[in-house]
Coordinates of N, CA and C in Angstrom, one line a residue:
X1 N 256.9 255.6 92.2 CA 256.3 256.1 93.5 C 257.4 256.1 94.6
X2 N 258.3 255.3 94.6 CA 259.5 255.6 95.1 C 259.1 254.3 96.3
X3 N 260.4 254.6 97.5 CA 260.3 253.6 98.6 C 259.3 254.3 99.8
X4 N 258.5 253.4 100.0 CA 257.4 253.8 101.2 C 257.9 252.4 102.4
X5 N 257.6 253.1 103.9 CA 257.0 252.5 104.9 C 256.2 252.7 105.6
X6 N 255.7 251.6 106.9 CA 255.0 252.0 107.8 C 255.3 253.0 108.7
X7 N 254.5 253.9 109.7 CA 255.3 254.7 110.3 C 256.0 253.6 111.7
X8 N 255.3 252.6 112.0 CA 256.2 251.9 113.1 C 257.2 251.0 112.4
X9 N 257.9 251.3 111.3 CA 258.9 251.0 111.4 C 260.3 252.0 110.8
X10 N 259.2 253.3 110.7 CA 260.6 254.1 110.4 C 261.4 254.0 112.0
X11 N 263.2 254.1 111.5 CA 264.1 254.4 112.1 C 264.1 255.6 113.0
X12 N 264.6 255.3 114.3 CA 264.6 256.5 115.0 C 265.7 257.6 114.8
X13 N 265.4 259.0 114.4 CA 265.7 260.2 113.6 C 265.4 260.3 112.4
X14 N 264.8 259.4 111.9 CA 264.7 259.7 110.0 C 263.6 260.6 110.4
X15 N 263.7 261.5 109.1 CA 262.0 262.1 108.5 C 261.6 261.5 107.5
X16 N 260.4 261.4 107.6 CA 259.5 260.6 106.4 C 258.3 262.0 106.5
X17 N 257.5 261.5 105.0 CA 256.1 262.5 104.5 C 255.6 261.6 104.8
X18 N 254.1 262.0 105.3 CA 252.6 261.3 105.0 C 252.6 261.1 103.6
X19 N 252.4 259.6 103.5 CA 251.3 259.7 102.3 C 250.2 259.2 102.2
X20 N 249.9 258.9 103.6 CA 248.0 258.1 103.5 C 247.8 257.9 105.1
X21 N 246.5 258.1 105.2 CA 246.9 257.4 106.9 C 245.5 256.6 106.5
X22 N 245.6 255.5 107.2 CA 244.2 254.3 107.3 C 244.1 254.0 108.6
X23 N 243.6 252.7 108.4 CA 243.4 252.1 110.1 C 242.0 252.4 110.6
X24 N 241.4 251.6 111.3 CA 240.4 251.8 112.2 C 240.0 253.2 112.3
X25 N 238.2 253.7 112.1 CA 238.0 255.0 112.2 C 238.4 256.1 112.6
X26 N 237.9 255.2 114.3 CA 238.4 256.7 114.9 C 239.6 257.0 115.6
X27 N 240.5 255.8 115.2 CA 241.9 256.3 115.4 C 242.3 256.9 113.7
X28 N 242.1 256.8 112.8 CA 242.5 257.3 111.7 C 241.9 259.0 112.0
X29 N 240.8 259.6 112.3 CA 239.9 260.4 112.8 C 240.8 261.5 113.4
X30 N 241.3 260.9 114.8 CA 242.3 261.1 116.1 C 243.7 262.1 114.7
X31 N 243.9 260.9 114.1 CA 245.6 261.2 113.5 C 245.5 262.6 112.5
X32 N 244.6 262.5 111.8 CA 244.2 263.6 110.9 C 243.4 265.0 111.8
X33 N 242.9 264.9 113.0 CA 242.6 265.9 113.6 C 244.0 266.3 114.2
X34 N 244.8 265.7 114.6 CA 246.2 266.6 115.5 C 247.1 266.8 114.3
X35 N 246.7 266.6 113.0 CA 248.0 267.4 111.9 C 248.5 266.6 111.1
X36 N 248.4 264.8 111.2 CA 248.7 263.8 110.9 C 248.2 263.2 108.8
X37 N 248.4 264.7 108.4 CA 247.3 264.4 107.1 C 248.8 264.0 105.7
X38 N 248.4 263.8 104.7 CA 249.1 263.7 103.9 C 249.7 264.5 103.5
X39 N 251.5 264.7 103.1 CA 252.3 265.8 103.4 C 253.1 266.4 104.9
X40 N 252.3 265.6 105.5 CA 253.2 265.9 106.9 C 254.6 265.4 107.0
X41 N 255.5 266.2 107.5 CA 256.6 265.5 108.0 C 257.0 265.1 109.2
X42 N 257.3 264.0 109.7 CA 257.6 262.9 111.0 C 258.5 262.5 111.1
X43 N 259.0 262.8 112.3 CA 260.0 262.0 112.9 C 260.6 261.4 114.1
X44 N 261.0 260.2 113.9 CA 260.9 259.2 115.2 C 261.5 259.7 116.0
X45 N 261.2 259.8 117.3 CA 261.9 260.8 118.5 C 262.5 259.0 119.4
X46 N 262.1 258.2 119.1 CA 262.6 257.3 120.4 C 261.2 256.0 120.2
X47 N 261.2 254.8 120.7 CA 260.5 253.8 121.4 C 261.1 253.5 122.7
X48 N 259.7 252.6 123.6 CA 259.6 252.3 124.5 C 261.4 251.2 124.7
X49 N 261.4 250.7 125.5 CA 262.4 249.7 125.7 C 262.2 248.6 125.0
X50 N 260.9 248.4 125.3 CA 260.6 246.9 125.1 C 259.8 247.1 123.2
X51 N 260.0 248.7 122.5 CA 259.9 248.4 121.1 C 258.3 249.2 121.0
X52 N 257.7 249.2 122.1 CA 256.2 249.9 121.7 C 255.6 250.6 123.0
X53 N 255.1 251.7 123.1 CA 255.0 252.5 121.7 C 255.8 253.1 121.4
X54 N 256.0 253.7 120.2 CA 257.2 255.0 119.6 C 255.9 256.5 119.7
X55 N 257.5 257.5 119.5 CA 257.3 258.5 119.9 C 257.4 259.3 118.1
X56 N 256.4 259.5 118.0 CA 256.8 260.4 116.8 C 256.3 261.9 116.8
X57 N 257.3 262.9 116.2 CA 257.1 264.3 115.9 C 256.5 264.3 114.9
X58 N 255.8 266.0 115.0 CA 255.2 266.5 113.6 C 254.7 267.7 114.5
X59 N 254.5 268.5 113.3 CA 253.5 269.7 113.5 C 253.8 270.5 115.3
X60 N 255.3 270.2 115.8 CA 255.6 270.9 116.8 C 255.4 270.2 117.9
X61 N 254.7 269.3 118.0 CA 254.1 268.3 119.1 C 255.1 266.7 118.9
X62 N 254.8 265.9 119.8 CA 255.1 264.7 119.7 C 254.3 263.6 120.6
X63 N 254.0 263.0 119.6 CA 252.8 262.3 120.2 C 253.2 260.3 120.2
X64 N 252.6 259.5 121.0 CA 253.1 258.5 121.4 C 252.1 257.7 120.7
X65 N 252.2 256.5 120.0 CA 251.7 255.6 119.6 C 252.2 253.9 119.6
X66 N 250.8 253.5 119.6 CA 251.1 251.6 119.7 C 251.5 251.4 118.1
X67 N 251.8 250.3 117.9 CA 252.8 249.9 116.9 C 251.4 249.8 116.0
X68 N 250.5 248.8 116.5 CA 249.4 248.8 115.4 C 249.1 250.0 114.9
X69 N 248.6 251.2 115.4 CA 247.9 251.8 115.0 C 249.2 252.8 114.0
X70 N 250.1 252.5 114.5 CA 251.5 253.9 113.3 C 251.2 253.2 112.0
X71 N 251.3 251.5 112.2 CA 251.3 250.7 110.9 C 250.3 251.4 110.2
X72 N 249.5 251.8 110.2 CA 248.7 252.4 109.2 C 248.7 253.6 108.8
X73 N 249.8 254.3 108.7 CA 250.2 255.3 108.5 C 251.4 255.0 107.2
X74 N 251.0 255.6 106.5 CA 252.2 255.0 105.3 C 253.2 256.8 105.0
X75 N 254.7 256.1 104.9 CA 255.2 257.5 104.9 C 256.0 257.0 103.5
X76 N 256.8 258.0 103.1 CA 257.8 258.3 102.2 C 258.9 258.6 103.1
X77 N 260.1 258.3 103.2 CA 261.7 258.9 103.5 C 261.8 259.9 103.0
X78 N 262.6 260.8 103.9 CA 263.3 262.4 102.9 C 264.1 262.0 102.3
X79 N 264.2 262.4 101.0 CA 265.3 261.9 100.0 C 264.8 260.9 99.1
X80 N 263.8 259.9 99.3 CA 263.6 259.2 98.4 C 262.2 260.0 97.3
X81 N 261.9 259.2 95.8 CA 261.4 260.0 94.9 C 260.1 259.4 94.8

């Protein structure tokens, strides 16, 4: 299955793929209505100073999230198998 992380803790500029998103309803709801589905590709644009929230791209947009809620987002790295 290769190496996976959360999305609040990918590195800022890596791309990673969706491979699941969970979490609380209707923020899991929120993520998969703006393009956030499995197969997406993401990438960390920046965090706050103080570490939260981060900024992640996809699908043309870039959208801001709290650390809890990215954690439930599970990605794959580009490159890994």
């Amino acid at each position: 299955m290769g190496k996976q992380l959360s999305m609040d803790r990918l590195p800022e500029g890596v791309r990673a793929q969706v491979v699941a998103v969970g979490g609380e309803y209707a923020m899991r709801r929120r993520l998969l209505d703006l393009g956030l589905i499995p197969g997406t590709w993401v990438t960390c644009r920046g965090r706050a100073p103080a570490g939260d929230p981060g900024a992640y791209a996809f699908r043309g947009c870039v959208v801001a999230l709290r650390a809890r809620d990215a954690a439930a987002v599970i990605l794959r790295p580009e490159g890994a198998l």
